[in-house]
């Protein structure tokens, strides 16, 4: 007998089932691949926001590392010297110069407004203009064996600047209205000087205080009047009126001589 194949022959029904089964397998694979692509796109979208935020934070860090261009030159540069006289009100002085090409407003701030005040607390400087500001501080006696170095750390002063347009009156509200454009020029450290020991810093402080007092007296003086002179109760004398009076007087004398 001829040796036949042990496998049973395929009938028509099994062939039809095979034809229908392959498309379902293909569609299943396609569905899985599309789902993976969708998940990948979702992951990409989720990770997109942190990258943008990181780029924003990076730009802010870069801006913070760029040195700020100063508008003011301070003398002393980073310190405020005070005579150490416990129980008394003492003075310090600092020269502020506008080194920019624009009008600049400056403003003082302190962490101890109850025991310190500035004169002037702020002003507007023209390009190249300078001013010597004085700072008054009440020196409290030490408490509970307080060290002098600890007292220095408690009080700090800050000078801020703001570019303004042209000549205008100074008002502190300028710094509130344009706070995004305000620059911190310097944070000043308090240094106490022993008045019993002469030092270059103490001598310079005395000169600056005297310069500030002289400038203050000059500002207090009334401006010179360049207009018409006023005599007595509002009698205004000008050149034209003097000429007219002299002319009338001369005409009257000539008339009397002719009679």
PDB file of N, CA, C and O in Angstrom, residues 8 20 68 72 111 118 126 135 137 159 175 178 192 202 222 242 252 254 257:
ATOM      1  N   UNK A   8      -4.410  15.076   8.427  1.00  0.00           N
ATOM      2  CA  UNK A   8      -5.713  15.042   7.756  1.00  0.00           C
ATOM      3  C   UNK A   8      -5.796  16.146   6.738  1.00  0.00           C
ATOM      4  O   UNK A   8      -5.211  17.206   6.883  1.00  0.00           O
ATOM      5  N   UNK A  20      -9.869  34.524   7.106  1.00  0.00           N
ATOM      6  CA  UNK A  20     -10.469  35.551   7.977  1.00  0.00           C
ATOM      7  C   UNK A  20      -9.610  35.838   9.198  1.00  0.00           C
ATOM      8  O   UNK A  20      -9.679  36.896   9.792  1.00  0.00           O
ATOM      9  N   UNK A  68      25.092  94.144  36.787  1.00  0.00           N
ATOM     10  CA  UNK A  68      24.231  95.296  36.562  1.00  0.00           C
ATOM     11  C   UNK A  68      25.078  96.550  36.349  1.00  0.00           C
ATOM     12  O   UNK A  68      26.034  96.798  37.067  1.00  0.00           O
ATOM     13  N   UNK A  72      25.279 105.157  39.630  1.00  0.00           N
ATOM     14  CA  UNK A  72      25.791 106.056  40.652  1.00  0.00           C
ATOM     15  C   UNK A  72      27.180 105.616  41.101  1.00  0.00           C
ATOM     16  O   UNK A  72      27.491 104.425  41.135  1.00  0.00           O
ATOM     17  N   UNK A 111      17.152  99.282  57.468  1.00  0.00           N
ATOM     18  CA  UNK A 111      16.464  98.272  58.269  1.00  0.00           C
ATOM     19  C   UNK A 111      16.090  98.796  59.653  1.00  0.00           C
ATOM     20  O   UNK A 111      15.433  98.093  60.413  1.00  0.00           O
ATOM     21  N   UNK A 118      17.682 109.912  56.779  1.00  0.00           N
ATOM     22  CA  UNK A 118      18.625 110.410  55.780  1.00  0.00           C
ATOM     23  C   UNK A 118      18.222 111.810  55.326  1.00  0.00           C
ATOM     24  O   UNK A 118      17.047 112.154  55.315  1.00  0.00           O
ATOM     25  N   UNK A 126      21.045 115.246  37.833  1.00  0.00           N
ATOM     26  CA  UNK A 126      21.288 115.396  36.403  1.00  0.00           C
ATOM     27  C   UNK A 126      22.575 114.666  36.035  1.00  0.00           C
ATOM     28  O   UNK A 126      23.373 114.312  36.915  1.00  0.00           O
ATOM     29  N   UNK A 135      23.558 110.977  56.891  1.00  0.00           N
ATOM     30  CA  UNK A 135      22.742 109.947  57.537  1.00  0.00           C
ATOM     31  C   UNK A 135      22.871 110.123  59.039  1.00  0.00           C
ATOM     32  O   UNK A 135      23.992 110.175  59.568  1.00  0.00           O
ATOM     33  N   UNK A 137      22.012 108.782  62.902  1.00  0.00           N
ATOM     34  CA  UNK A 137      21.715 107.536  63.601  1.00  0.00           C
ATOM     35  C   UNK A 137      21.888 107.734  65.101  1.00  0.00           C
ATOM     36  O   UNK A 137      22.871 108.345  65.540  1.00  0.00           O
ATOM     37  N   UNK A 159      20.969 101.714  48.861  1.00  0.00           N
ATOM     38  CA  UNK A 159      20.762 102.819  47.928  1.00  0.00           C
ATOM     39  C   UNK A 159      20.279 102.243  46.610  1.00  0.00           C
ATOM     40  O   UNK A 159      20.923 101.363  46.027  1.00  0.00           O
ATOM     41  N   UNK A 175       9.531 105.076  42.767  1.00  0.00           N
ATOM     42  CA  UNK A 175      10.120 103.744  42.894  1.00  0.00           C
ATOM     43  C   UNK A 175       9.053 102.663  43.038  1.00  0.00           C
ATOM     44  O   UNK A 175       9.314 101.498  42.727  1.00  0.00           O
ATOM     45  N   UNK A 178       7.489 102.184  39.258  1.00  0.00           N
ATOM     46  CA  UNK A 178       8.371 101.555  38.274  1.00  0.00           C
ATOM     47  C   UNK A 178       9.350 100.612  38.969  1.00  0.00           C
ATOM     48  O   UNK A 178      10.554 100.647  38.711  1.00  0.00           O
ATOM     49  N   UNK A 192      31.612 101.549  62.856  1.00  0.00           N
ATOM     50  CA  UNK A 192      31.769 102.543  63.921  1.00  0.00           C
ATOM     51  C   UNK A 192      33.246 102.888  64.094  1.00  0.00           C
ATOM     52  O   UNK A 192      34.110 102.008  64.066  1.00  0.00           O
ATOM     53  N   UNK A 202      38.078 108.738  59.787  1.00  0.00           N
ATOM     54  CA  UNK A 202      37.416 109.718  60.640  1.00  0.00           C
ATOM     55  C   UNK A 202      37.614 111.139  60.105  1.00  0.00           C
ATOM     56  O   UNK A 202      36.672 111.954  60.094  1.00  0.00           O
ATOM     57  N   UNK A 222      17.814 132.232  49.763  1.00  0.00           N
ATOM     58  CA  UNK A 222      16.865 132.544  48.684  1.00  0.00           C
ATOM     59  C   UNK A 222      17.615 132.838  47.397  1.00  0.00           C
ATOM     60  O   UNK A 222      18.715 133.397  47.413  1.00  0.00           O
ATOM     61  N   UNK A 242      12.651 155.370  34.665  1.00  0.00           N
ATOM     62  CA  UNK A 242      13.642 156.361  35.106  1.00  0.00           C
ATOM     63  C   UNK A 242      13.951 157.354  33.986  1.00  0.00           C
ATOM     64  O   UNK A 242      14.034 158.575  34.211  1.00  0.00           O
ATOM     65  N   UNK A 252      10.234 170.386  32.190  1.00  0.00           N
ATOM     66  CA  UNK A 252       9.633 171.351  33.095  1.00  0.00           C
ATOM     67  C   UNK A 252      10.601 172.484  33.423  1.00  0.00           C
ATOM     68  O   UNK A 252      10.244 173.652  33.455  1.00  0.00           O
ATOM     69  N   UNK A 254      13.135 173.543  31.530  1.00  0.00           N
ATOM     70  CA  UNK A 254      13.299 174.373  30.329  1.00  0.00           C
ATOM     71  C   UNK A 254      12.104 175.297  30.110  1.00  0.00           C
ATOM     72  O   UNK A 254      12.237 176.423  29.687  1.00  0.00           O
ATOM     73  N   UNK A 257      12.400 178.286  32.515  1.00  0.00           N
ATOM     74  CA  UNK A 257      13.445 179.237  32.120  1.00  0.00           C
ATOM     75  C   UNK A 257      12.967 180.102  30.956  1.00  0.00           C
ATOM     76  O   UNK A 257      13.308 181.300  30.878  1.00  0.00           O
TER      77      UNK A 257
END
